[in-house]
Coordinates of C-alpha atoms in Angstrom, one line a residue:
M1 CA 62.0 118.2 152.6
K2 CA 63.9 120.4 150.1
I3 CA 67.0 120.0 152.2
T4 CA 66.6 116.2 152.2
M5 CA 66.1 116.0 148.4
R6 CA 69.1 118.3 147.9
A7 CA 71.2 116.1 150.1
V8 CA 70.1 113.0 148.3
L9 CA 71.0 114.6 144.9
L10 CA 74.4 115.6 146.2
L11 CA 75.1 112.1 147.6
F12 CA 74.0 110.6 144.3
R13 CA 76.3 112.9 142.3
F14 CA 79.2 112.1 144.7
L15 CA 78.7 108.4 144.4
S16 CA 78.4 108.6 140.6
T17 CA 81.6 110.5 140.5
I18 CA 83.4 108.0 142.6
L19 CA 82.0 105.1 140.4
I20 CA 83.2 106.8 137.2
L21 CA 86.6 107.6 138.7
T22 CA 86.9 104.0 139.9
I23 CA 86.0 102.6 136.4
S24 CA 88.3 105.0 134.7
I25 CA 91.3 104.1 137.0
G26 CA 90.5 100.5 136.5
L27 CA 90.4 100.7 132.8
C28 CA 93.7 102.7 132.7
N29 CA 95.5 100.1 134.9
G30 CA 94.4 96.9 133.1
N31 CA 91.6 95.4 135.2
L32 CA 89.3 96.1 138.1
G33 CA 90.5 93.0 139.9
V34 CA 87.7 90.9 138.5
P35 CA 88.9 87.3 138.5
C36 CA 89.0 85.3 135.3
K37 CA 86.3 82.7 134.8
E38 CA 87.2 79.3 136.3
S39 CA 86.2 77.5 133.1
E40 CA 88.4 79.7 131.1
R41 CA 91.3 79.4 133.5
Q42 CA 91.0 75.6 133.2
A43 CA 90.9 75.8 129.4
L44 CA 94.1 77.8 129.4
L45 CA 95.8 75.3 131.7
L46 CA 94.8 72.5 129.3
F47 CA 96.1 74.5 126.4
Q48 CA 99.4 75.1 128.2
K49 CA 99.7 71.4 129.1
D50 CA 100.0 70.3 125.4
L51 CA 102.5 73.0 124.5
E52 CA 106.2 72.8 124.3
D53 CA 107.8 75.7 126.1
P54 CA 111.6 75.3 126.2
S55 CA 112.3 78.8 127.5
N56 CA 109.5 78.6 130.1
R57 CA 107.8 81.7 128.7
L58 CA 104.5 80.6 130.3
S59 CA 105.9 80.2 133.8
S60 CA 103.2 82.5 135.2
W61 CA 100.5 80.1 134.1
V62 CA 100.0 78.3 137.4
G63 CA 96.9 76.7 138.8
E64 CA 96.2 79.0 141.6
G65 CA 97.0 82.3 139.8
V66 CA 94.6 84.8 138.4
C67 CA 94.7 84.0 134.7
C68 CA 94.2 87.7 133.7
N69 CA 97.7 88.4 135.0
W70 CA 99.3 85.6 133.1
T71 CA 101.9 86.3 130.4
G72 CA 100.1 87.0 127.1
V73 CA 96.6 86.8 128.5
V74 CA 94.3 89.9 128.3
C75 CA 90.9 89.9 130.0
D76 CA 87.9 92.1 129.7
D77 CA 88.2 94.6 132.5
L78 CA 84.5 94.5 133.4
T79 CA 83.5 90.8 132.9
G80 CA 86.8 89.0 133.4
H81 CA 86.4 86.9 130.2
V82 CA 89.6 86.1 128.4
C83 CA 89.5 88.2 125.2
E84 CA 93.1 88.1 123.9
L85 CA 96.1 85.8 123.7
H86 CA 99.4 87.4 122.7
L87 CA 101.7 84.4 122.2
T88 CA 103.9 85.5 119.3
K89 CA 107.7 84.8 119.8
P90 CA 109.0 87.9 121.7
D91 CA 111.6 89.8 119.8
S92 CA 113.3 90.8 123.1
Q93 CA 114.2 87.3 124.0
Q94 CA 116.5 86.2 121.2
D95 CA 118.6 83.9 123.3
F96 CA 120.3 81.2 121.3
H97 CA 121.7 77.9 122.4
T98 CA 124.4 76.0 120.5
Y99 CA 123.9 72.4 119.4
G100 CA 126.9 71.3 117.4
D101 CA 127.2 73.7 114.4
F102 CA 123.6 74.9 114.7
Y103 CA 122.1 77.8 116.6
V104 CA 118.6 77.0 117.9
T105 CA 116.4 79.6 119.4
S106 CA 114.5 78.5 122.5
T107 CA 112.0 81.2 122.8
W108 CA 109.3 79.6 120.6
L109 CA 106.3 77.7 121.6
G110 CA 105.5 74.3 120.0
G111 CA 103.7 71.1 120.5
K112 CA 100.0 70.6 120.0
I113 CA 97.1 73.0 120.2
N114 CA 94.4 71.8 122.5
P115 CA 90.8 72.3 121.5
S116 CA 90.2 73.6 125.0
L117 CA 90.5 77.1 123.4
L118 CA 86.9 76.6 122.3
S119 CA 85.9 77.3 125.8
L120 CA 87.1 80.9 125.4
K121 CA 83.8 82.1 124.0
Y122 CA 84.8 85.7 124.1
L123 CA 88.3 85.3 122.5
N124 CA 88.6 88.0 119.8
Y125 CA 92.5 88.1 119.4
L126 CA 94.8 85.1 118.9
D127 CA 98.4 85.5 117.9
L128 CA 100.6 82.4 117.6
S129 CA 102.9 83.8 115.0
Y130 CA 106.7 83.1 114.7
N131 CA 106.6 79.9 116.9
N132 CA 107.5 76.4 116.0
F133 CA 104.6 73.9 115.7
Q134 CA 106.9 71.6 113.8
G135 CA 104.8 70.8 110.8
T136 CA 101.5 70.2 112.4
Q137 CA 98.4 71.3 110.5
I138 CA 96.4 74.4 111.4
P139 CA 93.6 73.0 113.6
S140 CA 90.2 73.1 111.8
F141 CA 88.5 74.0 115.1
F142 CA 89.9 77.5 114.8
G143 CA 87.0 78.0 112.5
S144 CA 84.6 77.7 115.5
L145 CA 86.2 80.6 117.4
K146 CA 83.4 82.8 116.1
S147 CA 84.4 85.9 118.2
L148 CA 87.8 86.2 116.6
R149 CA 88.6 89.5 114.9
Y150 CA 92.4 89.0 114.8
L151 CA 94.1 85.7 113.9
N152 CA 97.8 85.5 113.2
L153 CA 99.4 82.1 112.5
S154 CA 102.2 83.4 110.3
E155 CA 105.7 81.8 110.3
A156 CA 104.7 79.4 113.0
S157 CA 105.9 76.2 111.2
F158 CA 102.4 75.0 110.4
E159 CA 102.2 72.8 107.3
G160 CA 99.6 71.3 105.0
I161 CA 96.3 72.6 103.7
I162 CA 94.8 75.7 105.3
P163 CA 91.5 74.5 106.7
P164 CA 88.6 76.1 104.8
Q165 CA 86.7 76.2 108.1
L166 CA 88.5 79.6 108.7
G167 CA 85.9 81.0 106.4
N168 CA 83.4 80.7 109.2
L169 CA 85.1 83.5 111.1
S170 CA 82.8 86.2 109.8
N171 CA 84.0 88.8 112.3
L172 CA 87.6 88.4 111.3
Q173 CA 89.4 91.7 110.4
Y174 CA 93.0 90.4 110.3
L175 CA 94.2 87.0 109.0
G176 CA 97.9 86.1 108.9
L177 CA 98.8 82.9 107.1
R178 CA 102.3 83.6 105.9
G179 CA 104.3 80.4 105.6
Y180 CA 106.0 78.5 102.8
K181 CA 104.7 75.1 103.9
L182 CA 101.1 76.1 103.8
K183 CA 98.9 75.5 100.8
V184 CA 95.3 75.7 99.6
E185 CA 93.2 73.8 97.0
N186 CA 90.9 76.8 96.5
L187 CA 90.0 80.0 98.1
Q188 CA 86.3 80.0 98.0
W189 CA 86.1 79.9 101.8
V190 CA 87.6 83.4 101.9
S191 CA 84.4 84.9 100.6
G192 CA 82.8 84.4 104.1
L193 CA 85.3 86.9 105.6
S194 CA 83.2 89.9 104.7
H195 CA 84.8 92.1 107.4
L196 CA 88.4 91.2 106.6
K197 CA 90.7 94.2 106.2
K198 CA 94.1 92.6 106.1
L199 CA 95.2 89.3 104.6
D200 CA 98.7 88.0 104.5
M201 CA 99.2 84.7 102.7
S202 CA 102.8 85.3 101.5
R203 CA 104.9 82.2 100.8
A204 CA 101.8 80.0 101.0
N205 CA 101.4 77.8 97.9
L206 CA 98.4 79.1 96.0
S207 CA 99.3 77.5 92.7
K208 CA 96.3 75.2 92.6
A209 CA 93.9 78.0 93.6
S210 CA 92.9 79.1 90.1
D211 CA 90.1 81.1 91.7
W212 CA 92.4 83.1 94.0
L213 CA 91.7 86.5 92.5
Q214 CA 87.9 86.1 92.0
A215 CA 87.7 84.9 95.7
L216 CA 89.7 87.8 97.1
N217 CA 87.8 90.2 94.9
M218 CA 84.7 89.3 97.0
L219 CA 86.1 91.1 100.0
P220 CA 84.8 94.7 99.9
S221 CA 86.5 95.7 103.1
L222 CA 90.0 94.5 102.2
V223 CA 92.6 97.2 102.7
E224 CA 95.8 95.3 102.7
L225 CA 96.7 92.1 100.6
H226 CA 100.0 90.3 100.6
V227 CA 100.4 87.3 98.3
A228 CA 104.2 87.5 97.8
G229 CA 105.9 84.3 96.7
C230 CA 102.7 82.3 96.4
Q231 CA 103.8 80.5 93.3
L232 CA 101.1 82.3 91.2
D233 CA 101.6 82.2 87.5
H234 CA 98.3 83.6 86.2
I235 CA 96.2 86.7 86.8
P236 CA 92.7 86.1 85.6
P237 CA 90.7 89.1 84.2
L238 CA 88.4 91.0 86.6
P239 CA 85.4 92.5 84.7
L240 CA 84.2 94.0 88.0
I241 CA 86.4 95.3 90.8
N242 CA 84.9 94.9 94.3
F243 CA 87.9 95.3 96.5
T244 CA 88.2 99.0 95.7
S245 CA 89.3 99.8 99.3
L246 CA 92.7 98.2 98.7
A247 CA 95.5 100.5 99.8
I248 CA 98.4 98.1 100.0
L249 CA 99.0 95.4 97.4
D250 CA 101.9 93.0 97.3
L251 CA 102.2 90.7 94.3
S252 CA 106.0 90.4 94.4
E253 CA 108.1 87.3 93.8
N254 CA 105.6 85.4 91.7
T255 CA 106.1 84.1 88.1
F256 CA 103.2 85.7 86.2
D257 CA 105.0 86.0 82.9
S258 CA 102.1 88.1 81.5
L259 CA 101.0 91.6 80.9
M260 CA 100.5 94.0 83.8
P261 CA 96.8 93.6 84.7
R262 CA 94.7 96.7 83.9
W263 CA 92.5 96.4 87.0
V264 CA 95.5 97.5 89.2
F265 CA 95.2 101.0 87.8
S266 CA 91.5 101.3 88.8
L267 CA 92.4 101.0 92.5
R268 CA 92.2 104.7 93.3
N269 CA 92.9 104.2 97.0
L270 CA 96.2 102.4 96.4
V271 CA 99.1 103.8 98.4
S272 CA 101.7 101.0 98.2
L273 CA 102.3 98.6 95.3
S274 CA 105.0 95.9 95.2
L275 CA 105.7 94.2 91.9
K276 CA 109.3 93.2 92.4
D277 CA 110.4 90.0 90.7
C278 CA 107.0 89.3 89.1
G279 CA 107.8 88.6 85.5
F280 CA 105.4 91.1 84.2
Q281 CA 105.9 92.1 80.5
G282 CA 104.8 94.9 78.2
S283 CA 103.8 98.4 78.9
F284 CA 103.2 99.4 82.6
S285 CA 99.9 101.0 81.7
S286 CA 98.4 103.7 79.6
H287 CA 96.5 105.1 82.6
P288 CA 98.9 105.2 85.6
Q289 CA 97.5 108.5 86.6
N290 CA 94.3 106.8 87.9
I291 CA 96.3 105.7 91.0
S292 CA 97.1 109.2 92.0
S293 CA 97.3 108.3 95.8
L294 CA 100.3 106.0 95.2
K295 CA 103.2 106.8 97.5
E296 CA 105.3 103.6 97.4
L297 CA 106.1 101.6 94.3
D298 CA 108.5 98.7 94.5
L299 CA 109.8 97.4 91.1
S300 CA 113.1 96.2 92.4
L301 CA 115.0 96.2 89.1
H302 CA 116.4 91.6 91.0
N303 CA 117.1 89.6 87.9
L304 CA 116.0 92.4 85.5
C305 CA 118.8 91.6 83.1
E306 CA 116.4 91.5 80.2
L307 CA 114.8 94.9 80.9
I308 CA 114.6 97.0 77.7
D309 CA 112.3 99.9 78.6
L310 CA 111.8 101.6 81.9
D311 CA 109.3 104.5 82.3
L312 CA 108.9 105.9 85.8
S313 CA 107.9 109.4 84.6
S314 CA 105.3 111.7 86.1
N315 CA 105.4 110.4 89.7
N316 CA 106.8 111.6 93.0
F317 CA 110.0 109.5 93.2
N318 CA 113.1 110.9 94.8
G319 CA 116.6 109.9 95.6
N320 CA 120.0 110.1 93.8
V321 CA 119.7 109.6 90.1
S322 CA 123.1 107.9 90.0
E323 CA 121.7 105.0 92.1
I324 CA 119.2 104.3 89.3
F325 CA 122.1 103.8 86.8
D326 CA 124.0 101.8 89.4
S327 CA 121.1 99.4 89.8
L328 CA 120.7 99.0 86.1
S329 CA 124.4 98.3 85.7
V330 CA 124.3 95.2 87.8
C331 CA 123.6 92.8 85.0
G332 CA 125.4 95.0 82.4
P333 CA 123.9 98.0 80.7
D334 CA 123.7 96.5 77.2
K335 CA 119.9 95.7 77.2
L336 CA 118.4 99.0 78.2
K337 CA 117.0 101.0 75.3
S338 CA 114.8 103.5 76.9
L339 CA 114.9 105.2 80.3
S340 CA 112.3 107.8 81.3
L341 CA 112.5 109.5 84.7
G342 CA 110.8 112.8 83.9
F343 CA 108.6 114.8 86.3
N344 CA 109.9 113.4 89.5
N345 CA 112.1 114.6 92.4
F346 CA 115.4 112.9 91.5
S347 CA 118.6 114.7 92.5
G348 CA 122.3 114.2 92.6
H349 CA 124.8 114.1 89.7
L350 CA 124.6 112.2 86.5
A351 CA 127.7 110.0 86.7
E352 CA 130.1 109.4 83.8
H353 CA 129.2 105.7 83.6
V354 CA 125.9 106.7 81.9
G355 CA 128.0 106.4 78.8
N356 CA 128.2 102.6 79.3
F357 CA 124.5 102.3 78.3
K358 CA 125.5 102.1 74.6
N359 CA 122.1 100.8 73.4
L360 CA 120.2 103.6 74.9
S361 CA 118.1 105.3 72.3
H362 CA 115.8 107.5 74.6
L363 CA 117.0 109.2 77.8
V364 CA 114.4 111.4 79.4
L365 CA 115.3 113.2 82.7
Y366 CA 113.4 116.5 82.4
S367 CA 111.8 118.2 85.4
N368 CA 113.9 116.9 88.2
S369 CA 116.6 118.4 90.5
I370 CA 119.6 116.8 88.9
S371 CA 122.7 119.0 89.2
G372 CA 126.4 118.9 88.2
P373 CA 128.0 118.9 84.8
I374 CA 126.6 117.0 81.8
P375 CA 128.8 113.9 81.5
V376 CA 131.2 113.9 78.6
S377 CA 130.5 110.2 78.3
L378 CA 127.1 110.9 76.8
G379 CA 129.0 111.1 73.5
N380 CA 129.4 107.3 73.7
L381 CA 125.6 106.8 73.2
S382 CA 125.9 106.3 69.5
V383 CA 122.3 105.2 69.0
L384 CA 120.7 107.9 71.1
I385 CA 117.7 109.5 69.4
E386 CA 116.2 111.6 72.1
L387 CA 118.0 113.4 75.0
L388 CA 115.7 115.5 77.2
I389 CA 117.4 116.9 80.3
D390 CA 115.6 120.2 80.5
D391 CA 114.3 121.8 83.7
N392 CA 117.0 120.6 86.0
Q393 CA 120.1 122.2 87.6
F394 CA 122.9 121.1 85.3
N395 CA 125.8 123.5 85.3
G396 CA 129.1 124.0 83.6
T397 CA 129.6 123.9 79.8
L398 CA 127.9 121.9 77.2
P399 CA 130.4 119.1 76.4
E400 CA 131.7 118.9 72.8
S401 CA 131.1 115.2 72.9
I402 CA 127.4 115.9 72.2
G403 CA 128.4 116.5 68.6
Q404 CA 129.2 112.7 68.3
L405 CA 125.6 111.7 68.5
K406 CA 124.9 110.8 64.9
M407 CA 121.4 109.5 65.5
L408 CA 120.2 112.3 67.8
T409 CA 116.9 113.8 66.6
V410 CA 115.7 115.7 69.7
L411 CA 117.9 117.6 72.1
D412 CA 116.4 119.6 74.9
I413 CA 118.8 121.2 77.5
S414 CA 116.6 124.2 78.3
Y415 CA 116.1 125.8 81.7
N416 CA 119.4 124.7 83.3
S417 CA 122.4 126.7 84.5
L418 CA 124.7 126.0 81.6
E419 CA 127.2 128.6 80.5
G420 CA 130.2 129.1 78.2
V421 CA 130.7 128.9 74.4
V422 CA 129.1 126.5 72.0
S423 CA 131.0 126.0 68.8
E424 CA 130.7 124.2 65.5
V425 CA 132.3 121.1 67.1
H426 CA 129.2 120.7 69.3
F427 CA 127.3 119.9 66.1
T428 CA 129.8 118.0 64.0
Y429 CA 127.9 114.8 63.4
L430 CA 124.3 115.9 64.3
I431 CA 123.0 115.2 60.9
K432 CA 119.6 114.0 62.0
L433 CA 118.9 116.7 64.6
K434 CA 115.3 118.1 64.1
D435 CA 114.4 119.8 67.4
F436 CA 117.0 121.8 69.3
V437 CA 115.6 123.4 72.5
A438 CA 118.1 125.2 74.6
K439 CA 116.4 128.3 76.0
G440 CA 117.0 129.6 79.6
N441 CA 120.8 129.1 79.8
S442 CA 123.7 131.5 79.6
L443 CA 125.3 130.1 76.4
A444 CA 127.0 131.8 73.5
L445 CA 127.1 130.5 69.9
N446 CA 130.4 131.0 68.2
T447 CA 130.6 129.8 64.6
S448 CA 132.2 131.1 61.4
R449 CA 130.2 133.4 59.2
D450 CA 130.1 130.8 56.4
W451 CA 129.3 127.8 58.7
L452 CA 127.2 125.1 57.0
P453 CA 125.3 123.1 59.8
P454 CA 125.0 119.4 59.2
F455 CA 121.4 119.3 60.2
Q456 CA 118.0 120.6 58.9
L457 CA 116.0 121.7 61.9
N458 CA 112.2 121.8 62.3
R459 CA 112.2 123.7 65.6
L460 CA 114.8 125.9 67.2
W461 CA 114.7 127.7 70.6
L462 CA 117.8 129.7 71.5
D463 CA 116.1 132.2 73.9
Y464 CA 118.6 134.2 76.0
W465 CA 121.7 132.9 74.1
H466 CA 124.3 135.4 72.9
L467 CA 124.2 135.2 69.1
G468 CA 124.8 138.8 68.0
P469 CA 125.5 141.4 67.0
E470 CA 125.1 140.0 63.4
F471 CA 122.0 138.1 62.4
P472 CA 123.0 134.4 62.3
M473 CA 123.8 133.8 58.6
W474 CA 123.7 130.0 58.9
L475 CA 119.9 130.1 59.4
Q476 CA 119.5 130.6 55.6
T477 CA 120.6 126.9 55.2
Q478 CA 117.6 125.7 57.2
K479 CA 114.9 124.8 54.6
Q480 CA 112.5 122.9 57.0
L481 CA 112.0 125.3 59.9
K482 CA 108.5 125.4 61.3
L483 CA 109.4 127.3 64.5
L484 CA 112.1 129.9 65.3
S485 CA 112.6 131.5 68.7
L486 CA 115.6 133.9 69.2
P487 CA 114.5 136.5 71.8
N488 CA 117.0 138.3 74.0
T489 CA 120.0 137.1 71.9
G490 CA 121.8 140.4 71.5
I491 CA 121.2 140.7 67.7
S492 CA 121.8 144.3 66.5
D493 CA 121.3 144.1 62.8
T494 CA 118.8 144.5 60.0
I495 CA 116.7 141.6 58.8
P496 CA 118.7 140.0 55.9
A497 CA 117.2 140.0 52.4
W498 CA 117.1 136.2 52.4
F499 CA 115.1 135.9 55.7
P500 CA 111.6 136.1 54.0
N501 CA 112.4 132.8 52.4
I502 CA 112.8 131.3 55.9
S503 CA 109.9 133.1 57.5
S504 CA 107.5 132.0 54.8
Q505 CA 107.9 128.3 55.9
L506 CA 107.4 129.0 59.6
L507 CA 104.0 127.5 60.3
V508 CA 104.2 127.5 64.1
A509 CA 105.8 130.6 65.5
L510 CA 108.5 133.3 65.0
N511 CA 109.9 135.2 68.0
L512 CA 112.7 137.8 67.5
S513 CA 111.6 140.0 70.3
H514 CA 113.9 142.0 72.7
N515 CA 116.8 142.4 70.3
Q516 CA 118.1 145.6 68.5
L517 CA 116.7 144.7 65.1
H518 CA 116.0 147.7 62.8
G519 CA 114.9 148.5 59.3
E520 CA 111.7 147.6 57.5
I521 CA 110.1 144.2 57.8
Q522 CA 107.1 144.3 55.5
N523 CA 108.3 141.3 53.6
I524 CA 108.4 139.2 56.8
V525 CA 104.9 140.1 58.0
A526 CA 103.1 139.9 54.7
G527 CA 101.3 136.5 54.3
F528 CA 102.7 135.3 57.7
R529 CA 100.6 132.3 58.8
S530 CA 101.8 131.8 62.4
D531 CA 102.3 133.6 65.7
I532 CA 104.8 136.4 65.4
D533 CA 106.5 138.4 68.1
L534 CA 108.9 141.2 66.9
S535 CA 108.3 143.5 69.9
A536 CA 111.0 145.5 71.8
N537 CA 113.1 146.1 68.7
Q538 CA 113.8 149.2 66.7
F539 CA 111.7 148.7 63.5
K540 CA 110.0 151.6 61.7
W541 CA 106.4 152.5 62.3
F542 CA 105.3 150.3 59.4
I543 CA 105.5 147.3 61.7
T544 CA 102.5 148.5 63.7
F545 CA 100.3 148.8 60.6
C546 CA 101.4 145.4 59.2
F547 CA 101.0 143.7 62.6
L548 CA 97.5 145.1 63.1
L549 CA 96.6 144.2 59.5
S550 CA 97.8 140.6 60.1
I551 CA 95.6 140.4 63.2
F552 CA 92.6 141.9 61.4
T553 CA 93.0 139.5 58.5
R554 CA 93.1 136.4 60.7
S555 CA 90.1 137.7 62.7
F556 CA 88.2 138.3 59.5
Q557 CA 88.9 134.8 58.3
F558 CA 87.7 133.4 61.6
I559 CA 84.4 135.4 61.4
I560 CA 83.8 134.2 57.8
F561 CA 84.4 130.6 58.8
W562 CA 81.7 130.7 61.5
I563 CA 79.3 132.5 59.3
T564 CA 79.6 130.0 56.5
L565 CA 79.8 126.9 58.7
P566 CA 75.9 126.4 58.7
L567 CA 75.9 126.5 54.9
L568 CA 78.6 123.9 54.8
L569 CA 76.7 121.6 57.1

C-alpha cells in the first residue's frame, strides 16, 4: 500500500511537471495551438473586407487560416480569444510609389471600420495609428469595446469631433488621439477614464473645450499628458490639484499669452516639462525648487525675439554655454537684458560674440564648468550692472576691457584660474563699482602709490592676490567699506596710521590674516563691531589681550541682552 501511494505521488509530480513545462514552453512561443474562436475569426474577416490595403499587408488574413497567426493579431495563449490588434503602419515598410510629382506611401490601411470589432469581447489592445482613413470620423462604437486598455488612433487621418462615447472605456490606460483634424466640443467625457495613465491629444483642436484643464485634472492616475499644438489660449486656475502623478507634461506650441501657471510647480513628480513656443509671460516662478525631480525642460528659445529676461539658474542643465548665446543670437541680441545660468553644469568657452548683447545688464554664470579666457568683448557691454562668473574654470589674464564697464556695480571673478597682473587700466571707468569679489585666483595688483581709484567700494575680497610688500595705500580713499578681506596677499608692513579710520566703518568683517604684518594694533581692535581675523601675522602680544577683550565684551553684551529681554517684554 505504501509503495502504491508513493508511486501515485511520484506519477502525480511527474505529470504536474510535464504540464508546467508544457504551459511554460507554450507561453514562451506565442500560443499552445489553441485555435481562435470562429465568431472572432469571422469578425476579423468582416473587418478586413471593409479596409483598403494597397500594400497587401493583411495577406495572411485568409478564411481557412488560424487567425491567431495572422499579421497583427495576438490571441490569449490559453483561451484563444483575440486580445490585441497591432495594425499601426510598419516603419520597416516605407516603400514609396511615384504619381506625377507626388510620393505616396502604400503601406497604410484605410477605408471603413466595420462594427464587427464589437464581437471581439476580449480585445484589450487596438492600435490603428499612422494609417489613412481619409477623413472619416472616429467610430462611436469604439466606446463599447469595454475591455480596451490601450487605444491608439493617432495620425490616422481621422477627422471631426472625437466621440464622447470613448469616456465609457473605464479600463483604458493609454489613449492616443493625436491629429490636427480632430476636435472636441468639451472634455467632460474624459472624467470617466479613471485608470488612464497616458493621454496624447496633440494637434487636436481643443479651442472650444474651455473645461479642458478641469476635466483632465479629474484623472488621478495620469502620468503623461500631451496637448501640444491644441490651439489653447487660456489656462484656467486650479484651486485643487488632482493629477499629482504627472511625470511628463507637454504644453508646447499653444498661444496662451498669459502668466506661467503656478500649479505646474506643485507637480513634485514631474520629470519632463515642454513649454516651447507657448507665449507665456512674466516670471518663471518664485518656487521652481518644488519640482526637484525635473530632468528635462524644453523652453526652445523658436520666435523668442522679444525675450528680455532668461533665468535657468539652480538646475542640472549641461552643454556648451556658447550654444546658449548662439541660440539667443538668432533674432539679434538687442532685446536680452538679463541672463542667469548659475548653478548648472554648463561647460565650454565663452565666445567673443557675447559682446554683441549690448543691452545686457545682468550676466550670471557662476558655479558651472566654463573654461577658457574671459572674452575681451565683455568691455562692449556698456550697460552691464552685474557680472558674476565665479566658481568656474576661466583661465588666462583679466582683460583690460573690464575697465570700460561704466555701469558695473558687482564684479565677482573668484575661484577661477586667472593669473597675471591687474593694473589701474582695469578700473579706469568703474565709477559705480560697489562689490569686487576676486578671491581664489593667482593675480597681482600693480598700481602707483598715489593711485586714486574711481570707485567707492562696499565690499572687497582679494584673498590670495599679490598686493605687498607695502600695505595698499589706495585703501585710505575708500570711505564706504563694510567688508575688507586681504588674507595671504604678501603684505609685510605695519598697519598705517590712517587705517583705524577705515576699520571703524567695517560693519561686516575684516580679514588680514596670513600676512607679515607687525607692530601694534590696539587702535584697530578697540571698538571694533564686526568679525576680525588678524591671525598668522607678527603683531605684539597686545593683540591677544585686545582680541580676548573684544570677545568678552561681545559675550557680555549678549548675556545682558537675554537677561533684560523679559523686562522689555
